[in-house]
Structures are given as C-alpha cells and as structure tokens.
Amino acid sequence: MSELLVGVDLGGTRIKAAVADGAGRILVHATVPTESYRGPEGVIDIIAGLVQRLATPLGGSLHGLGMGVPGLIDIATGTTKFMPNFPTQWRDVPVARMLTDKLQCPVRLLNDVRTAALGELKFGHGQQQPDLTMAFFAIGTGVGGAVVVDGKLRLGPLGAAGELGHQTLLPDGPRCGCGNHGCLETLASGPAITAEGVRLLHTGLAPRLYELVAGDAGRVNPREMQAAAIAGDELVREALDRAATYLGIAAANVVTVLHPDLIVLAGGVAELGDILLDRVRLVIRQRVGMFPAHEVRVEQSLLGEQVGMLGAIALAGEF
Amino acid sequence: MSELLVGVDLGGTRIKAAVADGAGRILVHATVPTESYRGPEGVIDIIAGLVQRLATPLGGSLHGLGMGVPGLIDIATGTTKFMPNFPTQWRDVPVARMLTDKLQCPVRLLNDVRTAALGELKFGHGQQQPDLTMAFFAIGTGVGGAVVVDGKLRLGPLGAAGELGHQTLLPDGPRCGCGNHGCLETLASGPAITAEGVRLLHTGLAPRLYELVAGDAGRVNPREMQAAAIAGDELVREALDRAATYLGIAAANVVTVLHPDLIVLAGGVAELGDILLDRVRLVIRQRVGMFPAHEVRVEQSLLGEQVGMLGAIALAGEF
C-alpha cells in the first residue's frame, strides 16, 4: 500500500475519519466524539491520533489529508475564520499547518458542504458527467451549499461562494445565525421545519403528529412530520410543502444565475425524498417557466451520509 | 481595410448598427427605426440594408456580425425563441441564417444584456482583469443580466443563464411578464420605480415631483424622481431607496452563489448613479456580512449607452 488518502469530516459533535487507497476506496474508517471543550489544540490532537491509529496498520505513506469543516475558512492557508457551531477560540486557527506538523503530509481544509459537493462530483452524480454545472444544497441543522461550474467547484476569493442557504428569500423574514433576515436557512432547515411542527403540535392542529411523538415536542423532527403527513395531518403536510417551496424558490433563483444541469439535495432533510424533490421540481417550473423548455434535473445525492467523507477523500486526492 | 466587425443592437423601437476594425474601434455607425410592423423578414431586410450601407464604402470584407437581441434565443443556431417585446411571429425565426444568406458572413445572436456584458468584459471593467468573475445587471424597461465566471460569459444550455432580473425576491409579489411573481424586475425596473412615483404624485405625497412634471403623470420617470428626491421629496427618495434595496438583495443573493469580484450596473436606471450604487453596496454588506471582510466591488458600467453595441462588436470578433 503506497499512497493513502485521508478524509476527515469535522462536526460539532463527531469527527469522522477514513483512510482510502489512491482510487478513493475506503480501507478503514472510524468515528469519535469531537470533545470541543478541549479547544482547538485538543481537537486537533484527537484528529491526528485518530488518523495515525487508522493509517499506521496499513503501512503506506500519507499522500494528503482533506478535511471538511463546518464554517468558513481561509482556503489558501487552511485557517478557520467563521465557525458558527464552535467556540469563539476557533477563529483564526491554522488547522492545516498544525495537522501537517503532526502528520507530515499536506492538509487541505474546505467548508464541509463544499467538500461534500466535491464528493458528489467525483463519486456521485458527477461520475456520469464530469464537466457538469451543479448546485448542491445540504439541508440539515443549517442549509449549506456549493456550486460547481463546468466540473469545477467554485470557491470565490474566500471559499465562501456557494453559500446557497444564505440567499435572502423573505427580506423581512426571521433572523438568521449569519445576521441577515429571511435567509433560506431560516425557512427550510431542519430546525425551521421542526419549529413549525412544534407550533402545530402545541395548537392541537396535528393529531397524528401528537400520537407519533406521544405529545412530546422534543421528539418532533422532519421525519416524524413526514410520517404524520402521510398518516393524514394536512397542516403538517402544508408545513413540509412550504419549506420545500422555499427550497424550490432558492433553487429557481440559482437557475436564473447559472442554469445548472443538475441540482442536488443532500443532508438529513433531503432524506425526506420525493415529498421534497417533487415540490422543488414543480416550483422551478413555476418560477423560471419562461426559460425555454429544458428540465433542470433535481436529484438526491447518490452518496447519502457518505458524501462528506468521500468529498474529504476527493480533496486529499487533489494534491 | 481588410477585416470588418459588425455589431447590431436590435431593440423594440430602434436598430443600432456599427462597423468596427479588427481591434473593435468603431468606424461608422447609424440608428434606424425597427419598423416591427414589417415582421421578421422586413426587419431583417432593414438590418442587412443598413449594414451594407455602412460597410460598403469602407471596402473591406465582413469578418463577422454579432447581434444583441432582447429575448431568449437558441444560441447554437441563432434562432429567436422568446421575444417579450416583439410580436409572436418572432418565435423560431432563424435570424442568423437569414442574415448570413444576405450578408455572406458568419452571424451570431445573443441576448442583448449578455451581449452588453461581453462589451463590458472586453472594453470596460474587464480590461483591467480579463479573468474576472462578474454579475452584470442592466436596469431599464426590464431588468436583464449576465454572469461572467473567470472571464467567460456563462450561457447555460439555452443561453438563458444570467437572467438576474427574474430572481424571485417576494414570493407573493407582483406579477412579472415572465409569468412568475415577485421577480426583481417587478420591483426595481424603470416602470416599477415610475409606478411608485406616479402613486405618490396622485396621492399628493410628492410636491417637488408634482412641480417638476407639472402634475403630468406621463412625465414621471426615475430621473425626475431623483431630481424630486434631491429637491426634498422624502417619500420619493424612499421609493428610490426601496428599489435600490431590492437590487441590493438580488446582488447579495448572487454573492452567495458566486462571490464575484465585481457587480456592474448598466442601463438607463443605472444612470441614477450613487443613490443606487451606495444603497446596493450597503445592502450587500448587510445581507452577506457573515462573509469574511471582502468588498465585492459595485460599479456602473464604464461604457454607458455604448455597452450593447461594443458587446455586439466583441461578439463579432469571436469568429
């Protein structure tokens, strides 16, 4: 085993790491808690230890390490800039340099959703059409995004291009964690959808949902809401449709800008499947129907939960 | 004179044509009425006649003809598809082929605003930075747009990428000519701004505007409104600010997608200058302030009214 590629997916609660061969086939992988309370130094120690533990038995040398990070980073130096789900001491941490010092291999950091899009490009939908133009939405606790133009991930001068969750859709809408009002993220993220489910629960408008979660608002989530909608809660279905409609408007807006070949939905909320996809497709037809008939494909990620890790491996392969 | 480039700007009321040398320097130009009532055949005859009248005395051969067209066209064949300001018989007219038959030179058609962006790229702001990423808004009777990525105009599979005026900004907003509701075009075009001026005029809320247009609603336009705002009509200023705010939101949304180096405002309404530019800059800072400090430049076109014609000449130079 000569050249190993290392992928790391740094999350607020979990660190996932995998070691792959030069073709991107995962050989070993593991998940450990992030232990954020130990600060950047401590977390970087955990990552380095985990990688060594996985890679050493394989006996090869590390060709490179790619890491997806939930925030904005200085891509030229691999330094964290804005990490919304981490303590403030994570601002301006030279993570790439620190990991290179420990692991003696080149390290590249990228926003986690841009990383995932790289995975989709290399191992998912992009395999059929390497030069595709794609908008990638990752819908979970937040709404992240990425844009690929002619097979190339767009980063912009600061790695912040593709932040599709921070499009303004309602100029006077709810406050977003980014400081703006009415971002897509405030309208279609997991917590935004859940909040509306909780409202319906508390107002007695969602009897099926009430049964499913035994009246416990803490158990409401998009998946339970989907089950409630299927079981007959019309207002819960409307809530899901409304979130999907906002997602469709955001997708339609990206169509006006780039007219991509493909729009990919990933992340936990995308697991809702057709209830989401069909609405997004419909809204695109409604909103950019003046465009001559040309179906922009809207699909779920082909890689499911693996997409972020595979993207990190793809990133490692770019050295 | 060996190789001549011909640029044509086809408008609903006027046809502008120019002949330039190989470096894009305009040698002769002329403007004639479009005479739409004569139908596509008649209008194409007018264009061919005008070009011959301009080019023949120069004695060179025609290297190519570029033409900006107000609508969507099939770029591969130069056939008109959707021409919102022309009679319906303009659907599916093979304009490029018809002109090639008459003029014996290659002809390329492109949406007029995408054509103008090509002019800005080649002869305007792009001269300083040929590989720039740029969003281009042309604000006039409609709001057109174009997107340039790494110095290359993005067309998409149907030449419809860059339709920035048809972003949805108010999901339940006013009806747009494209069929959608709440497009930027319904909120910040010349007619949208004027309509609000007329409302203020009729309700007695714009005394300075009333004086300036002698009470005649037909004379209200964005320029008169700017004069009224400067003369003290606060509500007229608010109306201009609101339109500029919508433009700023649309620009901020494009920043989330592409994080361009530069946003250019062109077209008649862009002539309002700083009252528009300053607000757009402010709104971008407000809406995508989470992006690490990196000023996206917002500027007026360097080419003024010439931008469309120069773009058509640039298009002719691409053969």
PDB file of N, CA and C in Angstrom, chain A residues 1-5 19 27 54-63:
ATOM      1  N   MET A   1       0.854  -1.187   0.000  1.00  0.00           N
ATOM      2  CA  MET A   1       0.000   0.000   0.000  1.00  0.00           C
ATOM      3  C   MET A   1       0.890   1.237   0.000  1.00  0.00           C
ATOM      4  N   SER A   2       0.904   1.959  -1.116  1.00  0.00           N
ATOM      5  CA  SER A   2       1.868   3.060  -1.160  1.00  0.00           C
ATOM      6  C   SER A   2       1.263   4.404  -0.770  1.00  0.00           C
ATOM      7  N   GLU A   3       0.253   4.838  -1.496  1.00  0.00           N
ATOM      8  CA  GLU A   3      -0.237   6.187  -1.305  1.00  0.00           C
ATOM      9  C   GLU A   3      -1.629   6.171  -0.669  1.00  0.00           C
ATOM     10  N   LEU A   4      -1.731   6.698   0.514  1.00  0.00           N
ATOM     11  CA  LEU A   4      -3.016   6.695   1.212  1.00  0.00           C
ATOM     12  C   LEU A   4      -3.636   8.089   1.205  1.00  0.00           C
ATOM     13  N   LEU A   5      -4.927   8.125   1.014  1.00  0.00           N
ATOM     14  CA  LEU A   5      -5.676   9.383   1.084  1.00  0.00           C
ATOM     15  C   LEU A   5      -6.477   9.389   2.381  1.00  0.00           C
ATOM     16  N   VAL A  19      -9.487   6.301   5.820  1.00  0.00           N
ATOM     17  CA  VAL A  19      -8.284   6.209   5.003  1.00  0.00           C
ATOM     18  C   VAL A  19      -8.648   5.386   3.771  1.00  0.00           C
ATOM     19  N   LEU A  27     -10.602   2.123   3.034  1.00  0.00           N
ATOM     20  CA  LEU A  27     -10.000   0.919   3.607  1.00  0.00           C
ATOM     21  C   LEU A  27     -10.404   0.763   5.067  1.00  0.00           C
ATOM     22  N   LEU A  54      -5.614   4.842  12.453  1.00  0.00           N
ATOM     23  CA  LEU A  54      -6.205   4.179  11.280  1.00  0.00           C
ATOM     24  C   LEU A  54      -5.156   3.836  10.230  1.00  0.00           C
ATOM     25  N   ALA A  55      -4.199   4.745  10.034  1.00  0.00           N
ATOM     26  CA  ALA A  55      -3.291   4.609   8.886  1.00  0.00           C
ATOM     27  C   ALA A  55      -2.091   3.726   9.178  1.00  0.00           C
ATOM     28  N   THR A  56      -1.580   3.788  10.407  1.00  0.00           N
ATOM     29  CA  THR A  56      -0.324   3.071  10.707  1.00  0.00           C
ATOM     30  C   THR A  56      -0.387   1.582  10.351  1.00  0.00           C
ATOM     31  N   PRO A  57      -1.468   0.873  10.741  1.00  0.00           N
ATOM     32  CA  PRO A  57      -1.511  -0.560  10.413  1.00  0.00           C
ATOM     33  C   PRO A  57      -1.484  -0.838   8.910  1.00  0.00           C
ATOM     34  N   LEU A  58      -1.857   0.175   8.104  1.00  0.00           N
ATOM     35  CA  LEU A  58      -1.911  -0.046   6.654  1.00  0.00           C
ATOM     36  C   LEU A  58      -0.529   0.059   6.022  1.00  0.00           C
ATOM     37  N   GLY A  59       0.383   0.665   6.735  1.00  0.00           N
ATOM     38  CA  GLY A  59       1.777   0.643   6.323  1.00  0.00           C
ATOM     39  C   GLY A  59       2.181   1.538   5.166  1.00  0.00           C
ATOM     40  N   GLY A  60       1.265   2.304   4.581  1.00  0.00           N
ATOM     41  CA  GLY A  60       1.636   3.169   3.463  1.00  0.00           C
ATOM     42  C   GLY A  60       2.003   4.563   3.934  1.00  0.00           C
ATOM     43  N   SER A  61       2.323   5.419   2.975  1.00  0.00           N
ATOM     44  CA  SER A  61       2.583   6.811   3.342  1.00  0.00           C
ATOM     45  C   SER A  61       1.347   7.654   3.030  1.00  0.00           C
ATOM     46  N   LEU A  62       1.196   8.749   3.764  1.00  0.00           N
ATOM     47  CA  LEU A  62       0.018   9.595   3.574  1.00  0.00           C
ATOM     48  C   LEU A  62       0.268  10.559   2.416  1.00  0.00           C
ATOM     49  N   HIS A  63      -0.518  10.395   1.368  1.00  0.00           N
ATOM     50  CA  HIS A  63      -0.399  11.292   0.213  1.00  0.00           C
ATOM     51  C   HIS A  63      -0.948  12.679   0.545  1.00  0.00           C
TER      52      HIS A  63
END
